[in-house]
Tab-separated table of C-alpha atoms in Angstrom:
chain	number	residue	atom	x	y	z
A	1	ALA	CA	9.723	-24.427	18.972
A	2	SER	CA	13.222	-25.276	18.862
A	3	PRO	CA	15.737	-23.553	20.981
A	4	GLN	CA	18.344	-23.624	17.972
A	5	THR	CA	17.619	-20.333	16.473
A	6	ASP	CA	20.316	-20.508	13.932
A	7	VAL	CA	18.985	-23.616	12.092
A	8	PRO	CA	17.365	-22.568	8.946
A	9	VAL	CA	13.784	-23.350	8.351
A	10	GLU	CA	13.102	-26.643	6.459
A	11	ASP	CA	12.036	-26.250	2.925
A	12	ASP	CA	8.726	-28.301	3.571
A	13	ALA	CA	7.686	-26.276	6.760
A	14	VAL	CA	4.374	-24.777	6.518
A	15	HIS	CA	4.210	-22.753	9.676
A	16	VAL	CA	6.451	-19.880	11.057
A	17	ILE	CA	6.478	-18.514	14.797
A	18	LYS	CA	6.991	-14.584	15.330
A	19	VAL	CA	8.552	-14.009	18.755
A	20	GLU	CA	8.904	-10.951	20.281
A	21	TYR	CA	9.555	-9.676	24.033
A	22	LEU	CA	6.458	-9.899	26.133
A	23	GLU	CA	6.068	-6.083	26.572
A	24	ASN	CA	6.436	-5.138	22.593
A	25	GLY	CA	3.248	-3.395	21.865
A	26	PRO	CA	2.944	-4.115	18.025
A	27	LEU	CA	2.896	-7.905	18.420
A	28	PHE	CA	-0.043	-7.586	20.839
A	29	SER	CA	-1.609	-5.316	18.753
A	30	GLU	CA	-1.104	-7.568	15.703
A	31	LEU	CA	-2.303	-10.455	17.886
A	32	LYS	CA	-5.585	-8.625	18.664
A	33	PHE	CA	-6.276	-7.927	14.952
A	34	TYR	CA	-6.163	-11.546	14.209
A	35	GLN	CA	-8.098	-12.769	16.936
A	36	ARG	CA	-10.909	-10.062	16.359
A	37	ALA	CA	-10.960	-9.583	12.518
A	38	ALA	CA	-9.139	-12.447	10.872
A	39	LYS	CA	-11.132	-15.551	11.726
A	40	GLN	CA	-10.706	-18.168	8.772
A	41	GLU	CA	-14.705	-18.543	8.728
A	42	GLN	CA	-15.040	-14.848	8.332
A	43	ILE	CA	-12.495	-14.448	5.700
A	44	ARG	CA	-14.119	-17.641	3.593
A	45	LYS	CA	-17.395	-16.153	3.982
A	46	TRP	CA	-16.020	-12.980	2.550
A	47	MET	CA	-14.289	-14.563	-0.159
A	48	SER	CA	-17.361	-16.415	-1.015
A	49	LEU	CA	-19.427	-13.120	-1.051
A	50	LYS	CA	-16.984	-11.277	-3.178
A	51	LYS	CA	-16.405	-14.403	-5.363
A	52	ILE	CA	-12.442	-14.067	-5.063
A	53	ARG	CA	-9.796	-16.792	-4.579
A	54	CYS	CA	-7.211	-15.409	-2.339
A	55	LEU	CA	-8.143	-12.278	0.301
A	56	GLY	CA	-4.248	-11.847	1.154
A	57	ILE	CA	-4.289	-12.025	4.815
A	58	PRO	CA	-1.872	-14.761	6.085
A	59	VAL	CA	-3.470	-17.444	8.058
A	60	PHE	CA	-3.111	-17.205	11.925
A	61	TRP	CA	-2.994	-20.280	13.538
A	62	GLY	CA	-2.408	-19.573	17.144
A	63	SER	CA	-0.323	-17.902	19.710
A	64	GLY	CA	1.132	-18.182	23.286
A	65	LEU	CA	3.436	-16.993	26.068
A	66	THR	CA	6.647	-18.568	26.680
A	67	GLU	CA	10.128	-18.148	28.557
A	68	TYR	CA	13.584	-18.454	27.420
A	69	LYS	CA	16.683	-17.713	29.845
A	70	GLY	CA	14.475	-15.883	32.403
A	71	LYS	CA	12.767	-13.668	29.734
A	72	SER	CA	9.241	-13.750	28.635
A	73	TYR	CA	8.164	-13.611	25.039
A	74	ARG	CA	4.756	-13.513	23.084
A	75	PHE	CA	4.776	-15.662	19.934
A	76	MET	CA	2.159	-16.140	17.194
A	77	VAL	CA	2.430	-19.171	14.596
A	78	MET	CA	1.514	-18.161	11.218
A	79	GLU	CA	1.335	-19.712	7.664
A	80	ARG	CA	4.553	-19.325	6.102
A	81	LEU	CA	4.664	-17.052	3.296
A	82	GLY	CA	7.356	-16.450	0.526
A	83	GLU	CA	9.567	-13.352	-0.596
A	84	ASP	CA	8.472	-10.187	0.003
A	85	LEU	CA	7.894	-7.244	-2.660
A	86	GLN	CA	10.535	-4.921	-1.646
A	87	ARG	CA	13.321	-7.502	-2.354
A	88	ILE	CA	11.644	-8.426	-5.664
A	89	PHE	CA	11.191	-4.848	-6.450
A	90	GLU	CA	15.012	-4.127	-5.788
A	91	ASP	CA	15.744	-7.077	-7.830
A	92	SER	CA	13.640	-5.995	-10.863
A	93	GLY	CA	15.408	-2.852	-11.264
A	94	SER	CA	13.041	-0.805	-8.900
A	95	ARG	CA	10.253	-0.893	-11.393
A	96	PHE	CA	7.384	-3.076	-11.947
A	97	LYS	CA	5.284	-3.311	-15.060
A	98	LYS	CA	2.244	-1.348	-14.926
A	99	GLU	CA	0.041	-4.572	-15.484
A	100	THR	CA	1.700	-6.037	-12.389
A	101	VAL	CA	1.294	-2.744	-10.310
A	102	LEU	CA	-2.513	-2.812	-11.308
A	103	GLN	CA	-2.699	-6.433	-10.236
A	104	LEU	CA	-1.266	-5.778	-6.932
A	105	GLY	CA	-3.236	-2.643	-6.252
A	106	ALA	CA	-6.601	-4.342	-7.076
A	107	ARG	CA	-5.648	-7.548	-5.022
A	108	MET	CA	-4.429	-5.110	-1.887
A	109	LEU	CA	-7.785	-3.266	-2.452
A	110	ASP	CA	-9.888	-6.365	-1.483
A	111	THR	CA	-7.783	-6.990	1.265
A	112	LEU	CA	-8.116	-3.636	2.612
A	113	GLU	CA	-12.063	-3.593	1.943
A	114	TYR	CA	-12.196	-6.744	4.092
A	115	ILE	CA	-10.018	-5.176	6.874
A	116	HIS	CA	-11.833	-1.859	6.815
A	117	GLU	CA	-15.238	-3.770	6.952
A	118	ASN	CA	-13.954	-5.454	10.219
A	119	GLU	CA	-13.123	-1.998	11.861
A	120	TYR	CA	-9.513	-1.799	11.236
A	121	VAL	CA	-6.962	-0.237	9.119
A	122	HIS	CA	-3.434	-1.670	8.347
A	123	GLY	CA	-1.563	1.669	8.543
A	124	ASP	CA	1.838	0.639	7.198
A	125	ILE	CA	1.004	-0.755	3.484
A	126	LYS	CA	4.377	-1.196	1.997
A	127	ALA	CA	6.483	-3.480	-0.314
A	128	ALA	CA	8.119	-4.906	2.549
A	129	ASN	CA	5.011	-6.235	4.258
A	130	LEU	CA	3.353	-7.316	0.985
A	131	LEU	CA	4.720	-11.371	0.480
A	132	LEU	CA	3.991	-13.922	-2.005
A	133	GLY	CA	2.972	-17.153	-1.115
A	134	TYR	CA	4.971	-19.857	-0.592
A	135	ALA	CA	3.136	-22.546	-2.169
A	136	ASN	CA	1.807	-20.250	-4.967
A	137	PRO	CA	3.987	-17.408	-5.696
A	138	HIS	CA	1.346	-15.675	-7.829
A	139	GLU	CA	-0.576	-14.910	-4.665
A	140	VAL	CA	0.101	-11.939	-2.592
A	141	TYR	CA	-0.480	-11.244	1.167
A	142	LEU	CA	-0.442	-8.131	3.206
A	143	ALA	CA	1.558	-8.856	6.493
A	144	ASP	CA	2.461	-7.171	9.792
A	145	TYR	CA	-0.379	-5.760	11.487
A	146	GLY	CA	1.572	-4.254	14.236
A	147	LEU	CA	0.553	-0.783	13.290
A	148	SER	CA	-2.754	-1.884	12.838
A	149	TYR	CA	-5.528	0.529	14.413
A	150	ARG	CA	-9.390	-0.193	15.365
A	151	TYR	CA	-10.707	3.092	13.760
A	152	CYS	CA	-14.313	2.434	14.174
A	153	PRO	CA	-14.818	0.306	17.481
A	154	ASN	CA	-18.299	-0.904	17.754
A	155	GLY	CA	-19.485	1.134	14.740
A	156	ASN	CA	-18.282	4.552	15.982
A	157	HIS	CA	-15.840	6.093	13.891
A	158	LYS	CA	-13.011	7.992	15.353
A	159	GLN	CA	-13.124	11.792	15.351
A	160	TYR	CA	-10.827	14.120	13.517
A	161	GLN	CA	-8.082	15.398	15.756
A	162	GLU	CA	-4.643	16.723	14.783
A	163	ASN	CA	-1.902	15.786	17.138
A	164	PRO	CA	1.490	17.509	16.178
A	165	ARG	CA	3.278	15.166	18.681
A	166	LYS	CA	2.348	12.126	17.027
A	167	GLY	CA	2.696	13.445	13.511
A	168	HIS	CA	4.802	11.730	10.852
A	169	ASN	CA	4.209	7.864	12.062
A	170	GLY	CA	4.853	5.152	9.519
A	171	THR	CA	7.064	4.715	6.910
A	172	ILE	CA	7.861	8.410	5.873
A	173	GLU	CA	7.612	7.743	1.902
A	174	PHE	CA	4.061	6.388	1.932
A	175	THR	CA	2.402	7.655	4.938
A	176	SER	CA	-0.743	9.679	4.741
A	177	ILE	CA	-1.010	13.421	4.990
A	178	ASP	CA	-3.645	12.646	8.138
A	179	ALA	CA	-0.693	10.730	9.572
A	180	HIS	CA	1.864	13.701	9.012
A	181	LYS	CA	-0.564	15.663	11.091
A	182	GLY	CA	-1.151	13.259	13.726
A	183	VAL	CA	-4.582	12.042	12.903
A	184	ALA	CA	-5.457	8.645	13.922
A	185	PRO	CA	-5.382	6.331	10.712
A	186	SER	CA	-8.444	6.077	8.610
A	187	ARG	CA	-9.808	4.144	5.540
A	188	ARG	CA	-8.757	6.931	3.283
A	189	GLY	CA	-5.110	6.985	4.759
A	190	ASP	CA	-4.712	3.382	3.815
A	191	LEU	CA	-5.925	4.176	0.307
A	192	GLU	CA	-3.713	7.196	0.049
A	193	ILE	CA	-0.722	4.763	1.205
A	194	LEU	CA	-1.667	2.197	-1.285
A	195	GLY	CA	-1.921	4.877	-3.852
A	196	TYR	CA	2.100	6.141	-3.309
A	197	CYS	CA	2.962	2.476	-3.331
A	198	MET	CA	1.471	1.864	-6.609
A	199	LEU	CA	3.136	5.166	-7.778
A	200	GLN	CA	6.720	4.246	-6.580
A	201	TRP	CA	6.320	0.487	-7.835
A	202	LEU	CA	5.584	1.964	-11.642
A	203	CYS	CA	7.954	5.035	-11.331
A	204	GLY	CA	10.841	3.655	-9.554
A	205	LYS	CA	10.501	6.572	-6.992
A	206	LEU	CA	8.246	8.910	-5.370
A	207	PRO	CA	9.087	13.016	-5.965
A	208	TRP	CA	9.661	13.339	-2.314
A	209	GLU	CA	12.093	10.457	-1.589
A	210	GLN	CA	15.352	12.722	-1.736
A	211	ASN	CA	13.532	14.530	1.504
A	212	LEU	CA	13.030	11.551	3.441
A	213	LYS	CA	14.941	12.913	6.355
A	214	ASP	CA	12.865	16.100	6.466
A	215	PRO	CA	9.267	14.998	7.100
A	216	VAL	CA	7.877	18.331	6.835
A	217	ALA	CA	9.153	18.627	3.447
A	218	VAL	CA	7.661	15.273	2.499
A	219	GLN	CA	4.347	16.356	4.177
A	220	THR	CA	4.399	19.832	2.026
A	221	ALA	CA	5.282	17.407	-1.281
A	222	LYS	CA	2.227	15.267	-0.571
A	223	THR	CA	0.091	18.243	0.196
A	224	LYS	CA	0.811	19.919	-3.285
A	225	VAL	CA	-0.093	16.994	-4.916
A	226	LYS	CA	-3.359	16.606	-3.195
A	227	ASN	CA	-4.192	20.238	-4.009
A	228	VAL	CA	-3.615	20.205	-7.860
A	229	ALA	CA	-5.228	16.499	-8.335
A	230	GLY	CA	-8.577	18.244	-8.875
A	231	LYS	CA	-6.972	20.383	-11.853
A	232	ARG	CA	-4.955	17.635	-13.558
A	233	ARG	CA	-5.409	16.895	-17.563
A	234	PHE	CA	-4.722	13.357	-18.131
A	235	CYS	CA	-2.303	13.050	-21.003
A	236	PHE	CA	-0.748	9.892	-20.817
A	237	LYS	CA	-2.051	6.441	-21.404
A	238	SER	CA	-1.383	5.423	-17.938
A	239	SER	CA	-3.936	7.426	-15.943
A	240	GLU	CA	-5.373	4.705	-13.577
A	241	ILE	CA	-3.064	5.564	-10.430
A	242	ALA	CA	-3.822	9.023	-11.094
A	243	LYS	CA	-7.689	8.633	-11.123
A	244	PHE	CA	-7.225	6.306	-8.108
A	245	LEU	CA	-5.525	8.979	-6.078
A	246	ALA	CA	-7.987	11.763	-7.293
A	247	CYS	CA	-10.938	9.533	-5.875
A	248	VAL	CA	-9.112	9.034	-2.469
A	249	TYR	CA	-8.024	12.443	-1.930
A	250	GLY	CA	-11.951	13.527	-2.438
A	251	LEU	CA	-12.720	11.353	0.674
A	252	ALA	CA	-13.662	12.801	3.750
A	253	TYR	CA	-12.059	11.242	6.967
A	254	ASP	CA	-14.823	9.350	8.067
A	255	GLU	CA	-16.180	8.425	4.623
A	256	LYS	CA	-16.851	4.744	3.700
A	257	PRO	CA	-14.746	4.484	0.200
A	258	LYS	CA	-16.541	3.243	-2.942
A	259	TYR	CA	-14.188	0.140	-3.046
A	260	GLN	CA	-15.852	-1.228	-6.234
A	261	VAL	CA	-15.559	2.084	-8.176
A	262	LEU	CA	-11.575	2.442	-7.312
A	263	LYS	CA	-11.004	-1.266	-8.067
A	264	LYS	CA	-12.992	-0.716	-11.659
A	265	ILE	CA	-10.286	1.940	-12.202
A	266	LEU	CA	-7.504	-0.516	-11.722
A	267	LEU	CA	-9.409	-3.313	-13.707
A	268	ASP	CA	-10.155	-1.161	-16.550
A	269	GLY	CA	-6.587	-0.525	-16.696
A	270	LEU	CA	-5.682	-4.348	-16.894
A	271	GLU	CA	-8.261	-5.016	-19.507
A	272	SER	CA	-6.831	-2.365	-21.685
A	273	SER	CA	-3.642	-4.057	-21.342
A	274	GLY	CA	-4.775	-7.561	-22.013
A	275	ALA	CA	-3.966	-8.723	-18.349
A	276	ARG	CA	-6.393	-10.088	-15.632
A	277	TYR	CA	-6.877	-9.538	-11.918
A	278	ASP	CA	-6.025	-12.952	-11.185
A	279	GLY	CA	-3.398	-13.646	-13.759
A	280	PRO	CA	0.527	-14.786	-13.094
A	281	LEU	CA	2.237	-11.871	-11.296
A	282	GLU	CA	5.286	-11.129	-13.511
A	283	PHE	CA	8.234	-9.338	-11.973
A	284	SER	CA	10.704	-9.405	-14.681
A	285	ALA	CA	12.843	-6.216	-15.111
A	286	ALA	CA	10.508	-3.671	-16.342
A	287	ALA	CA	11.542	-2.005	-19.532
A	288	ARG	CA	14.061	0.855	-18.834
A	289	THR	CA	12.599	3.121	-21.760
A	290	ARG	CA	11.270	6.431	-21.390
A	291	ASP	CA	7.812	5.161	-22.508
A	292	HIS	CA	6.535	5.612	-18.805
A	293	CYS	CA	8.406	9.111	-18.789
A	294	ALA	CA	7.963	10.384	-22.170
A	295	ALA	CA	5.561	13.662	-21.996
A	296	LYS	CA	2.369	13.575	-24.313
A	297	VAL	CA	1.625	17.227	-23.947
A	298	SER	CA	-2.412	17.734	-23.848
A	299	LYS	CA	-4.071	20.641	-25.739
A	300	VAL	CA	-4.053	23.380	-22.957
A	301	SER	CA	-4.755	27.147	-23.348
A	302	LYS	CA	-2.120	29.631	-24.561
A	303	THR	CA	-1.473	30.562	-20.960
A	304	GLN	CA	-0.843	27.095	-19.799
A	305	SER	CA	1.480	24.339	-20.589
A	306	CYS	CA	2.000	20.687	-19.243
A	307	TRP	CA	5.361	20.346	-17.701
A	308	THR	CA	7.022	16.636	-16.935
A	309	CYS	CA	9.792	15.892	-14.650
A	310	CYS	CA	11.422	12.757	-16.247
A	311	GLU	CA	14.554	14.031	-14.909
A	312	MET	CA	13.121	12.820	-11.625
A	313	SER	CA	12.652	9.480	-12.982
A	314	VAL	CA	8.837	10.250	-12.449
A	315	PRO	CA	6.894	8.816	-15.139
A	316	SER	CA	4.215	11.146	-16.776
A	317	TYR	CA	0.966	8.902	-16.864
A	318	LEU	CA	-0.413	12.179	-15.348
A	319	CYS	CA	0.610	15.693	-16.222
A	320	LEU	CA	-0.535	18.763	-14.185
A	321	GLU	CA	-1.496	21.832	-15.956
A	322	THR	CA	0.340	25.025	-14.691
A	323	PRO	CA	1.134	28.670	-15.863
A	324	ARG	CA	3.566	28.356	-18.720
A	325	MET	CA	6.107	30.542	-16.881
A	326	GLN	CA	5.746	28.399	-13.425
A	327	LYS	CA	7.405	25.100	-13.573
A	328	PRO	CA	6.503	23.098	-10.832
A	329	ARG	CA	8.890	21.312	-8.394
A	330	PHE	CA	7.587	18.062	-9.391
A	331	CYS	CA	4.439	16.447	-11.310
A	332	LEU	CA	3.207	13.154	-11.612
């Protein structure tokens, strides 16, 4: 490594070094994840088993300790990656095409299944932690395992236990309902976070984003979505994310998700759109029409009607049935 920290990385560099103070906890947690669960031979076997060409976990090359100007540091040598999705999302008008959202969701689902099978959860899935490949920008990688958690050490799943003192950890707009309650991360939490990410990428924003400074209000909003998920009526053609979240909400804390069922939901949406799981990722600005927001009112009983919240820029790929005179604060 060079002491010239202000010198830009050369275009042909294939490695990068992540450096933090020795006492930094997240980098230590990330290092342990790579050493235990992300050996390249493990990943190659998994890819062969699942018949996929890219798993989406960055290549870890090594680590070490060093000193600089009297201070101790830990470092990791990693594969160089490209742009993060958060920057691309903002440059695309804060909205991705439906096909791109489903591609990203299906690929991340494969990545999470591998992580979960190796006793870990990620805990902080978001666009800022998703990076495109440097050599191949049509590949996407889940990075930053500083909040990764070994939920099932030696095959023993952690017990469900709420702890208000640890509540609301993670990135507040995406964090799971369990995390709001201070419960240790689990597989269903990772999938719930992924669902919220897909929802934001498709919609442009989440229904609770105006309350991010109030974690309790965000938790309440997410809980309301969960509570009505089983009563929904699909009345918009883009129901895949709604179905995905409904399946995730139905999982028990320690239940193994049916990854292939969840993936099929997303793949069916891709097929109906004429897109492919491993097709090129297209990030051109999404059409700013009301197609994603236009309501298609379903046939409901005389005492019910279907409301939408286009004024919140939330698309009605799912409309929730409510009593006619009781308009919900938000719907999806």
